[in-house]
Coordinates of C-alpha atoms in Angstrom, one line a residue:
X1227 CA -78.6 -57.3 18.6
X1228 CA -76.2 -55.3 20.9
X1229 CA -73.9 -52.7 19.4
X1230 CA -70.3 -53.7 19.0
X1231 CA -68.3 -51.2 21.2
X1232 CA -65.2 -51.8 19.0
X1233 CA -67.1 -50.8 15.9
X1234 CA -68.6 -47.7 17.6
X1235 CA -65.1 -46.7 18.7
X1236 CA -63.7 -47.2 15.2
X1237 CA -66.5 -45.1 13.7
X1238 CA -65.9 -42.4 16.3
X1239 CA -62.1 -42.5 15.5
X1240 CA -62.8 -42.0 11.7
X1241 CA -65.1 -39.1 12.4
X1242 CA -62.5 -37.5 14.6
X1243 CA -59.8 -38.0 11.9
X1244 CA -62.0 -36.2 9.4
X1245 CA -62.6 -33.3 11.9
X1246 CA -58.9 -33.0 12.6
X1247 CA -58.1 -33.0 8.9
X1248 CA -59.6 -29.6 8.5
X1249 CA -57.3 -28.1 11.2
X1250 CA -54.4 -27.6 8.8
X1251 CA -56.3 -25.1 6.7
X1252 CA -57.6 -23.3 9.8
X1253 CA -54.1 -23.1 11.2
X1254 CA -52.7 -21.6 7.9
X1255 CA -55.6 -19.1 7.7
X1256 CA -56.0 -18.0 11.3
X1257 CA -52.9 -18.6 13.4
X1258 CA -50.6 -16.4 11.4
X1259 CA -52.9 -13.4 11.4
X1260 CA -52.9 -11.2 14.5
X1261 CA -56.3 -9.8 13.8
X1262 CA -58.0 -13.0 12.6
X1263 CA -61.2 -13.9 14.5
X1264 CA -60.8 -17.1 16.5
X1265 CA -62.4 -19.0 19.4
X1266 CA -60.3 -21.0 21.8
X1267 CA -62.1 -23.5 24.0
X1268 CA -59.8 -24.3 27.0
X1269 CA -60.6 -27.6 28.7
X1270 CA -57.9 -28.2 31.3
X1271 CA -59.2 -31.6 32.3
X1272 CA -56.8 -33.9 34.1
X1273 CA -58.1 -37.0 32.3
X1274 CA -55.7 -39.2 34.3
X1275 CA -56.0 -42.1 36.7
X1276 CA -58.3 -40.6 39.4
X1277 CA -57.0 -42.9 42.2
X1278 CA -53.4 -41.5 41.7
X1279 CA -54.7 -38.0 41.1
X1280 CA -56.6 -38.0 44.4
X1281 CA -53.3 -38.3 46.2
X1282 CA -52.2 -34.8 44.9
X1283 CA -53.3 -32.0 47.3
X1284 CA -55.6 -29.6 45.7
X1285 CA -55.7 -31.5 42.4
X1286 CA -58.9 -29.9 41.2
X1287 CA -57.3 -26.5 41.3
X1288 CA -54.7 -27.7 38.7
X1289 CA -57.4 -26.8 36.2
X1290 CA -56.3 -23.2 36.9
X1291 CA -52.7 -23.7 35.7
X1292 CA -53.7 -22.8 32.2
X1293 CA -55.3 -19.5 33.1
X1294 CA -52.1 -18.1 31.6
X1295 CA -53.8 -18.8 28.3
X1296 CA -56.1 -15.8 29.0
X1297 CA -53.1 -13.8 27.8
X1298 CA -54.2 -15.0 24.3
X1299 CA -56.8 -12.3 24.6
X1300 CA -54.1 -10.0 23.4
X1301 CA -55.3 -11.0 19.9
X1302 CA -58.0 -8.4 19.4
X1303 CA -60.6 -10.7 17.9
X1304 CA -59.9 -13.8 20.0
X1305 CA -62.7 -15.2 22.1
X1306 CA -61.8 -17.6 25.0
X1307 CA -64.2 -20.1 26.5
X1308 CA -62.6 -21.5 29.7
X1309 CA -64.4 -24.5 31.3
X1310 CA -63.6 -25.6 34.9
X1311 CA -65.1 -28.0 37.5
X1312 CA -65.7 -25.2 40.0
X1313 CA -66.3 -21.5 39.3
X1314 CA -63.1 -19.5 39.1
X1315 CA -63.1 -16.7 41.7
X1316 CA -63.3 -13.2 40.1
X1317 CA -60.2 -12.1 42.0
X1318 CA -58.1 -14.7 40.2
X1319 CA -59.5 -13.8 36.8
X1320 CA -58.9 -10.2 37.6
X1321 CA -55.3 -11.0 38.5
X1322 CA -54.5 -12.5 35.1
X1323 CA -56.3 -9.9 33.1
X1324 CA -54.3 -7.2 34.8
X1325 CA -51.1 -8.9 33.6
X1326 CA -52.4 -8.9 30.0
X1327 CA -50.1 -6.7 27.9
X1328 CA -51.5 -4.0 25.7
X1329 CA -55.3 -4.7 26.1
X1330 CA -57.8 -2.8 28.3
X1331 CA -59.4 -5.2 30.8
X1332 CA -62.9 -4.4 29.8
X1333 CA -62.1 -5.3 26.1
X1334 CA -60.6 -8.6 27.2
X1335 CA -63.4 -9.4 29.6
X1336 CA -66.1 -8.9 26.9
X1337 CA -64.4 -11.7 24.9
X1338 CA -63.9 -14.1 27.9
X1339 CA -66.5 -16.7 28.9
X1340 CA -66.0 -18.6 32.1
X1341 CA -68.2 -21.8 32.4
X1342 CA -68.3 -24.3 35.3
X1343 CA -69.7 -27.7 36.0
X1344 CA -70.2 -26.8 39.7
X1345 CA -68.8 -30.3 40.5
X1346 CA -65.9 -30.8 43.0
X1347 CA -65.6 -34.5 42.5
X1348 CA -62.2 -36.0 41.4
X1349 CA -63.6 -37.3 38.1
X1350 CA -62.1 -35.8 34.9
X1351 CA -63.5 -32.4 34.0
X1352 CA -64.4 -33.7 30.5
X1353 CA -66.5 -36.5 32.0
X1354 CA -68.4 -33.9 34.0
X1355 CA -69.0 -31.7 30.9
X1356 CA -70.3 -34.7 28.9
X1357 CA -72.9 -35.4 31.6
X1358 CA -74.2 -31.8 31.2
X1359 CA -76.0 -31.4 27.8
X1360 CA -77.1 -27.9 28.6
X1361 CA -73.5 -26.9 29.3
X1362 CA -72.4 -28.4 25.9
X1363 CA -75.2 -26.4 24.2
X1364 CA -74.0 -23.3 25.9
X1365 CA -70.4 -23.9 24.6
X1366 CA -71.8 -24.5 21.1
X1367 CA -73.7 -21.3 21.1
X1368 CA -70.6 -19.4 22.2
X1369 CA -68.6 -20.8 19.3
X1370 CA -69.4 -18.3 16.5
X1371 CA -67.8 -20.3 13.7
X1372 CA -66.5 -23.9 14.3
X1373 CA -64.1 -23.6 11.4
X1374 CA -62.3 -20.8 13.3
X1375 CA -62.4 -22.6 16.6
X1376 CA -60.3 -25.2 18.3
X1377 CA -60.1 -27.0 21.7
X1378 CA -56.9 -27.0 23.8
X1379 CA -56.7 -29.7 26.5
X1380 CA -54.2 -30.9 29.1
X1381 CA -54.4 -34.4 27.5
X1382 CA -56.6 -35.9 24.8
X1383 CA -58.4 -39.1 25.7
X1384 CA -61.6 -40.8 24.3
X1385 CA -63.5 -38.3 26.5
X1386 CA -62.1 -35.2 24.8
X1387 CA -62.5 -36.8 21.4
X1388 CA -66.2 -37.4 22.1
X1389 CA -66.7 -33.8 23.2
X1390 CA -64.8 -32.4 20.2
X1391 CA -67.2 -34.3 17.9
X1392 CA -70.2 -33.0 19.8
X1393 CA -68.8 -29.4 19.4
X1394 CA -67.7 -30.0 15.8
X1395 CA -64.4 -28.4 16.9
X1396 CA -60.9 -29.9 16.3
X1397 CA -58.4 -30.4 19.1
X1398 CA -54.8 -29.0 19.0
X1399 CA -53.5 -32.3 20.5
X1400 CA -52.8 -35.9 19.7
X1401 CA -55.4 -38.4 18.6
X1402 CA -56.1 -40.6 21.7
X1403 CA -55.3 -43.6 19.4
X1404 CA -51.7 -42.6 19.8
X1405 CA -51.8 -42.7 23.6
X1406 CA -49.9 -46.0 23.8
X1407 CA -46.8 -44.2 22.3
X1408 CA -46.8 -42.0 25.4
X1409 CA -47.0 -44.8 27.9
X1410 CA -43.9 -45.9 29.8
X1411 CA -43.7 -49.1 27.6
X1412 CA -44.5 -47.2 24.4
X1413 CA -41.9 -44.6 25.2
X1414 CA -39.2 -47.2 25.6
X1415 CA -40.0 -48.9 22.3
X1416 CA -40.0 -45.5 20.5
X1417 CA -36.6 -44.6 22.1
X1418 CA -35.1 -47.7 20.5
X1419 CA -36.6 -46.9 17.1
X1420 CA -35.2 -43.4 17.3
X1421 CA -31.8 -44.6 18.4
X1422 CA -32.0 -42.7 21.7
X1423 CA -30.4 -44.3 24.8
X1424 CA -32.6 -45.4 27.7
X1425 CA -31.8 -47.3 30.9
X1426 CA -31.8 -51.1 30.8
X1427 CA -35.3 -52.3 31.4
X1428 CA -38.3 -54.5 30.5
X1429 CA -41.6 -53.2 29.3
X1430 CA -45.2 -54.5 29.0
X1431 CA -45.4 -55.9 32.5
X1432 CA -48.8 -57.3 33.1
X1433 CA -48.8 -58.0 36.9
X1434 CA -46.7 -58.4 40.0
X1435 CA -45.3 -61.7 38.8
X1436 CA -44.0 -60.2 35.6
X1437 CA -42.5 -57.3 37.6
X1438 CA -40.6 -59.8 39.8
X1439 CA -39.4 -61.6 36.7
X1440 CA -38.2 -58.4 35.1
X1441 CA -36.4 -57.3 38.3
X1442 CA -34.7 -60.7 38.4
X1443 CA -33.6 -60.4 34.8
X1444 CA -32.2 -56.9 35.4
X1445 CA -30.2 -58.0 38.4
X1446 CA -28.8 -61.0 36.6
X1447 CA -27.8 -58.9 33.5
X1448 CA -26.1 -56.3 35.8
X1449 CA -25.0 -58.1 39.1
X1450 CA -23.8 -54.8 40.5
X1451 CA -27.2 -53.1 40.1
X1452 CA -28.2 -51.5 43.4
X1453 CA -31.7 -50.3 42.7
X1454 CA -34.5 -50.5 40.1
X1455 CA -37.8 -48.6 39.4
X1456 CA -41.1 -50.2 38.6
X1457 CA -43.4 -47.7 36.8
X1458 CA -47.1 -47.8 36.0
X1459 CA -47.6 -47.2 32.3
X1460 CA -50.0 -44.3 32.9
X1461 CA -48.3 -42.9 36.0
X1462 CA -47.5 -39.1 36.1
X1463 CA -45.3 -36.7 38.1
X1464 CA -43.5 -39.7 39.5
X1465 CA -46.5 -40.8 41.5
X1466 CA -46.9 -44.1 39.6
X1467 CA -43.3 -45.2 40.5
X1468 CA -41.9 -47.6 43.1
X1469 CA -38.3 -48.1 44.0
X1470 CA -36.9 -51.6 44.6
X1471 CA -33.6 -51.9 46.6
X1472 CA -31.4 -54.9 45.8
X1473 CA -29.3 -54.6 49.0
X1474 CA -28.7 -58.0 50.5
X1475 CA -29.9 -59.8 47.3
X1476 CA -28.7 -63.4 47.1
X1477 CA -27.1 -65.0 44.0
X1478 CA -28.3 -67.9 41.9
X1479 CA -31.6 -69.6 42.2
X1480 CA -32.4 -67.8 45.5
X1481 CA -32.7 -64.4 43.8
X1482 CA -36.1 -64.8 42.2
X1483 CA -38.0 -65.9 45.4
X1484 CA -36.1 -63.2 47.4
X1485 CA -37.4 -60.5 45.0
X1486 CA -40.9 -61.8 45.0
X1487 CA -41.0 -61.7 48.8
X1488 CA -39.8 -58.1 48.9
X1489 CA -41.8 -56.7 46.0
X1490 CA -44.7 -55.6 48.1
X1491 CA -42.3 -53.7 50.3
X1492 CA -41.1 -51.4 47.6
X1493 CA -40.8 -47.7 48.4
X1494 CA -43.8 -46.1 46.6
X1495 CA -43.4 -42.5 45.5
X1496 CA -47.1 -41.5 45.8
X1497 CA -48.3 -40.7 49.3
X1498 CA -50.4 -43.4 50.9
X1499 CA -49.8 -45.8 48.0
X1500 CA -49.6 -49.5 49.1
X1501 CA -48.9 -52.7 47.3
X1502 CA -52.5 -53.8 46.9
X1503 CA -53.5 -50.7 44.9
X1504 CA -50.2 -50.6 43.0
X1505 CA -50.6 -54.3 42.0
X1506 CA -54.1 -53.6 40.9
X1507 CA -53.0 -50.6 38.8
X1508 CA -50.2 -52.7 37.3
X1509 CA -52.8 -55.3 36.2
X1510 CA -55.0 -52.6 34.8
X1511 CA -52.6 -50.5 32.9
X1512 CA -49.3 -52.5 32.7
X1513 CA -45.9 -51.1 33.4
X1514 CA -42.1 -51.3 33.1
X1515 CA -39.1 -52.1 35.2
X1516 CA -35.9 -50.1 34.7
X1517 CA -32.5 -50.0 36.2
X1518 CA -32.2 -47.0 38.5
X1519 CA -29.7 -44.5 37.0
X1520 CA -27.1 -43.9 39.7
X1521 CA -24.5 -41.1 39.7
X1522 CA -23.6 -37.7 41.0
X1523 CA -24.2 -35.1 39.8
X1524 CA -27.5 -36.1 38.4
X1525 CA -30.1 -34.0 36.5
X1526 CA -33.6 -34.4 35.1
X1527 CA -33.8 -32.3 32.0
X1528 CA -36.8 -32.2 29.7
X1529 CA -37.3 -31.0 26.1
X1530 CA -40.7 -29.6 25.0
X1531 CA -41.6 -30.0 21.3
X1532 CA -44.6 -29.3 19.1
X1533 CA -45.9 -30.6 15.8
X1534 CA -48.2 -28.0 14.3
X1535 CA -51.2 -28.7 12.1
X1536 CA -49.1 -28.1 9.0
X1537 CA -46.8 -30.9 10.0
X1538 CA -43.8 -28.8 11.1
X1539 CA -41.8 -30.1 14.1
X1540 CA -40.3 -27.5 16.5
X1541 CA -38.2 -27.8 19.6
X1542 CA -39.9 -25.2 21.9
X1543 CA -37.9 -25.2 25.1
X1544 CA -35.6 -27.1 27.5
X1545 CA -35.9 -27.3 31.2
X1546 CA -34.2 -28.7 34.3
X1547 CA -36.9 -30.5 36.2
X1548 CA -36.8 -30.0 40.0
X1549 CA -37.7 -33.2 41.7
X1550 CA -38.1 -34.1 45.4
X1551 CA -39.8 -36.4 47.8
X1552 CA -38.3 -39.2 49.7
X1553 CA -37.3 -41.0 46.5
X1554 CA -36.3 -37.8 44.6
X1555 CA -38.8 -38.7 41.8
X1556 CA -41.7 -36.4 42.4
X1557 CA -42.0 -33.4 40.0
X1558 CA -41.9 -30.2 42.0
X1559 CA -41.0 -27.5 39.4
X1560 CA -38.6 -26.5 36.7
X1561 CA -35.8 -24.2 35.7
X1562 CA -35.6 -22.6 32.3
X1563 CA -33.6 -23.3 30.2
X1564 CA -31.6 -26.5 30.7
X1565 CA -27.9 -26.4 31.4
X1566 CA -25.9 -25.0 28.4
X1567 CA -23.4 -27.9 28.9
X1568 CA -25.7 -30.3 27.3
X1569 CA -28.7 -28.3 26.1
X1570 CA -27.9 -29.0 22.4
X1571 CA -27.4 -32.7 23.1
X1572 CA -30.8 -33.3 24.6
X1573 CA -32.5 -31.1 22.0
X1574 CA -30.9 -33.3 19.3
X1575 CA -32.0 -36.5 21.0
X1576 CA -35.5 -35.2 21.6
X1577 CA -35.8 -34.1 18.0
X1578 CA -35.1 -37.7 16.8
X1579 CA -38.0 -38.9 19.1
X1580 CA -40.1 -36.0 17.8
X1581 CA -39.5 -37.1 14.2
X1582 CA -40.8 -40.6 15.0
X1583 CA -43.8 -39.2 16.7
X1584 CA -44.5 -36.9 13.7
X1585 CA -44.4 -39.9 11.4
X1586 CA -47.0 -41.6 13.7
X1587 CA -49.3 -38.5 13.3
X1588 CA -48.6 -36.7 16.6
X1589 CA -50.0 -33.2 16.9
X1590 CA -49.5 -30.4 19.4
X1591 CA -47.2 -30.2 22.4
X1592 CA -45.3 -33.0 24.0
X1593 CA -42.2 -33.5 26.0
X1594 CA -39.3 -35.9 26.3
X1595 CA -37.8 -36.4 29.8
X1596 CA -34.2 -37.5 30.5
X1597 CA -32.0 -38.5 33.3
X1598 CA -28.5 -37.1 32.9
X1599 CA -25.4 -38.0 34.9
X1600 CA -21.8 -36.8 34.5
X1601 CA -19.1 -39.4 33.6
X1602 CA -15.8 -37.6 33.9
X1603 CA -16.1 -34.5 31.7
X1604 CA -19.0 -35.8 29.6
X1605 CA -22.7 -35.9 30.4
X1606 CA -24.6 -39.2 29.6
X1607 CA -28.3 -38.9 28.9
X1608 CA -31.0 -41.6 29.4
X1609 CA -34.4 -41.0 27.9
X1610 CA -37.0 -41.7 30.5
X1611 CA -40.5 -41.0 29.1
X1612 CA -42.6 -39.2 26.6
X1613 CA -45.4 -37.0 27.9
X1614 CA -47.7 -37.0 24.9
X1615 CA -49.7 -34.1 26.4
X1616 CA -49.1 -30.9 28.2
X1617 CA -47.2 -31.2 31.4
X1618 CA -45.6 -29.4 34.3
X1619 CA -43.2 -27.4 32.1
X1620 CA -46.0 -26.3 29.7
X1621 CA -47.7 -23.6 31.6
X1622 CA -44.6 -21.8 32.9
X1623 CA -43.3 -21.4 29.3
X1624 CA -46.7 -20.4 28.0
X1625 CA -46.8 -17.7 30.7
X1626 CA -43.4 -16.4 29.7
X1627 CA -44.2 -16.5 26.0
X1628 CA -47.7 -14.9 26.2
X1629 CA -46.5 -12.1 28.5
X1630 CA -43.4 -11.2 26.5
X1631 CA -44.3 -12.4 23.0
X1632 CA -40.8 -13.9 22.3
X1633 CA -39.3 -17.3 21.3
X1634 CA -36.4 -19.6 21.9
X1635 CA -33.4 -19.4 19.5
X1636 CA -33.3 -22.9 18.0
X1637 CA -29.5 -22.9 18.1
X1638 CA -28.8 -21.6 21.6
X1639 CA -32.0 -22.5 23.4
X1640 CA -32.0 -19.0 24.9
X1641 CA -35.4 -17.2 25.0
X1642 CA -35.6 -13.6 24.0
X1643 CA -38.7 -11.4 24.4
X1644 CA -40.1 -9.3 21.5
X1645 CA -38.0 -6.5 22.9
X1646 CA -34.8 -8.7 22.5
X1647 CA -34.2 -9.3 26.2
X1648 CA -32.9 -12.7 27.3
X1649 CA -35.2 -14.1 30.0
X1650 CA -35.1 -17.1 32.4
X1651 CA -37.3 -18.5 35.1
X1652 CA -37.7 -20.7 38.1
X1653 CA -41.2 -22.2 38.3
X1654 CA -42.9 -24.5 40.8
X1655 CA -46.3 -26.0 41.4
X1656 CA -45.4 -26.9 45.1
X1657 CA -45.0 -23.7 47.2
X1658 CA -46.8 -25.4 50.1
X1659 CA -46.7 -24.8 53.8
X1660 CA -49.3 -25.3 56.6
X1661 CA -49.0 -21.6 57.5
X1662 CA -50.2 -20.5 54.0
X1663 CA -53.6 -21.9 54.7
X1664 CA -56.2 -19.2 55.2
X1665 CA -54.5 -16.8 52.8
X1666 CA -57.2 -15.8 50.3
X1667 CA -56.6 -14.8 46.6
X1668 CA -57.1 -11.2 47.7
X1669 CA -54.5 -11.6 50.5
X1670 CA -52.0 -13.0 48.0
X1671 CA -52.5 -10.1 45.5
X1672 CA -52.1 -7.6 48.3
X1673 CA -48.9 -9.4 49.5
X1674 CA -47.5 -9.5 46.0
X1675 CA -48.1 -5.8 45.3
X1676 CA -46.8 -4.7 48.7
X1677 CA -43.6 -6.6 48.3
X1678 CA -43.1 -5.9 44.5
X1679 CA -43.4 -9.5 43.6
X1680 CA -45.9 -8.8 40.8
X1681 CA -44.8 -9.1 37.1
X1682 CA -43.5 -5.7 35.8
X1683 CA -44.4 -5.4 32.1
X1684 CA -41.8 -2.7 31.5
X1685 CA -38.9 -4.5 33.1
X1686 CA -40.3 -7.9 31.9
X1687 CA -39.4 -9.4 35.2
X1688 CA -41.4 -10.6 38.3
X1689 CA -43.6 -13.3 39.6
X1690 CA -46.8 -14.7 38.1
X1691 CA -48.7 -17.0 40.5
X1692 CA -50.9 -19.9 39.6
X1693 CA -52.9 -22.6 41.5
X1694 CA -54.2 -19.6 43.5
X1695 CA -57.4 -21.4 44.2
X1696 CA -55.6 -24.1 46.2
X1697 CA -53.9 -21.6 48.6
X1698 CA -56.5 -21.0 51.3
X1699 CA -57.7 -24.6 51.7
X1700 CA -54.5 -26.5 51.0
X1701 CA -51.7 -24.0 51.7
X1702 CA -50.5 -24.7 48.2
X1703 CA -49.5 -22.3 45.4
X1704 CA -47.6 -22.2 42.1
X1705 CA -45.3 -19.5 40.8
X1706 CA -43.3 -18.6 37.7
X1707 CA -40.3 -16.3 38.7
X1708 CA -39.1 -14.5 35.6
X1709 CA -35.8 -12.6 35.6
X1710 CA -32.9 -11.6 33.3
X1711 CA -30.5 -14.3 34.5
X1712 CA -30.8 -17.8 36.0
X1713 CA -29.3 -16.6 39.3
X1714 CA -31.7 -13.7 39.5
X1715 CA -34.7 -16.0 38.8
X1716 CA -33.7 -18.3 41.6
X1717 CA -33.1 -15.3 44.0
X1718 CA -36.6 -14.1 43.1
X1719 CA -38.1 -17.5 43.9
X1720 CA -36.2 -17.5 47.3
X1721 CA -37.5 -14.0 48.1
X1722 CA -41.0 -15.0 47.1
X1723 CA -40.8 -18.0 49.5
X1724 CA -39.5 -15.8 52.3
X1725 CA -42.2 -13.3 51.8
X1726 CA -45.0 -15.9 51.8
X1727 CA -43.5 -17.6 54.9
X1728 CA -43.3 -14.3 56.8
X1729 CA -46.9 -13.2 55.8
X1730 CA -48.3 -16.7 56.5
X1731 CA -46.8 -16.8 60.0
X1732 CA -47.9 -13.3 60.6
X1733 CA -51.5 -14.5 60.3
X1734 CA -50.7 -17.1 63.0
X1735 CA -49.2 -14.5 65.2
X1736 CA -52.4 -12.5 65.0
X1737 CA -54.4 -15.3 66.5
X1738 CA -55.3 -17.6 63.6
X1739 CA -55.3 -21.2 64.7
X1740 CA -52.4 -23.5 63.7
X1741 CA -53.5 -25.6 60.7

């Protein structure tokens, strides 16, 4: 008799719940004590749809975005096990450890263990780890005491749950059973339950036929609707979205066949996406159709929250998301904090969503994204989605927090370092130009030092780079530009871009071939 996969999954889920249940005691015992021994296993696996992920240049190097967590080595008895698909170049590790405040490099290095699968494929890192029992054994041997250890992951899927059970180590993140709450359809339902405004839309679309029916219903409910967005339930960074234009739409019975005919010609956000693949993904993961929020000015703020193992809900930060691309829906970076004109409003709305997620058993960091447009003197906010995982605003804030050991004031949303200084930043994952190709990590560090772009611990200002491994091959880099005012942070970003452009073109001028 064959095993029932449903029963096996249920049993695994129960074992995982029991493992997670002990995390509250560990949190109370370990996290509040600076000197407490602890082991942090960092698994930055992008356990997302691989066909969409493959369309992101240098996607495998996104595993390096959480090297900022090496700053946790400031805890004197902390051990970090950082697992990646490919080995992390020593120059990149050295770069981060030199930013580490108050700890000699050798002391930190003795407590850091870098492990690699030596596998450059586009499959999730966690899947690669699970295929390597010797690597799992190595991780287990490095974990001195499982009851003082935890896993931190980009997202938590059934893959991460399985690995956690094998390591007997809890995850500081959501049970994958809650994943539907973070889908596009699940987000919309939860917004309604929390009493938070969302754009008019239809969820749980199963295929192209359902998408056409939903678009027809939206247009009939709002005859003046100009555009709508069809989103894949598990899309991310805007790359699972497609824009439908109602220009020239007929009225009455002719509307539905007109929409069906034009559906395959939607404008897809992801590069090289086409209707055949999008329709297949829609059948596989479902989706939603929403009215496109029009208006100028228009912003894309986001609120980051956390539920700790003790059950406390905290609003961690607010950001203005920087979006671009032909459709204006691709995540390119963020500005911290969000505009003071509505910061308190989106914090309050996100907290209501967070309360519902806490009731459902959410754990760890998550974010609520909004679209905000001004109507006269007032801003109107539409909740867009819940990212029930870490995201593009997570690592910039972690970088700031780990470097300066401060926190956001819950009333004002302003961040102050341990020294009391108000700090701001402009961050991006998409500093990308063809003339950056060929610049190595060593070149970047030399350029940063020569042009005073590195982070100054005394001034608590400067640039911290990430995605450094993608630079030479893809001409792509990330940066967090930290300064004492929003304007100064933006100027620092512009100066960083100017320096990289100048130095990148200088290489071409000295005879390097045009990429």
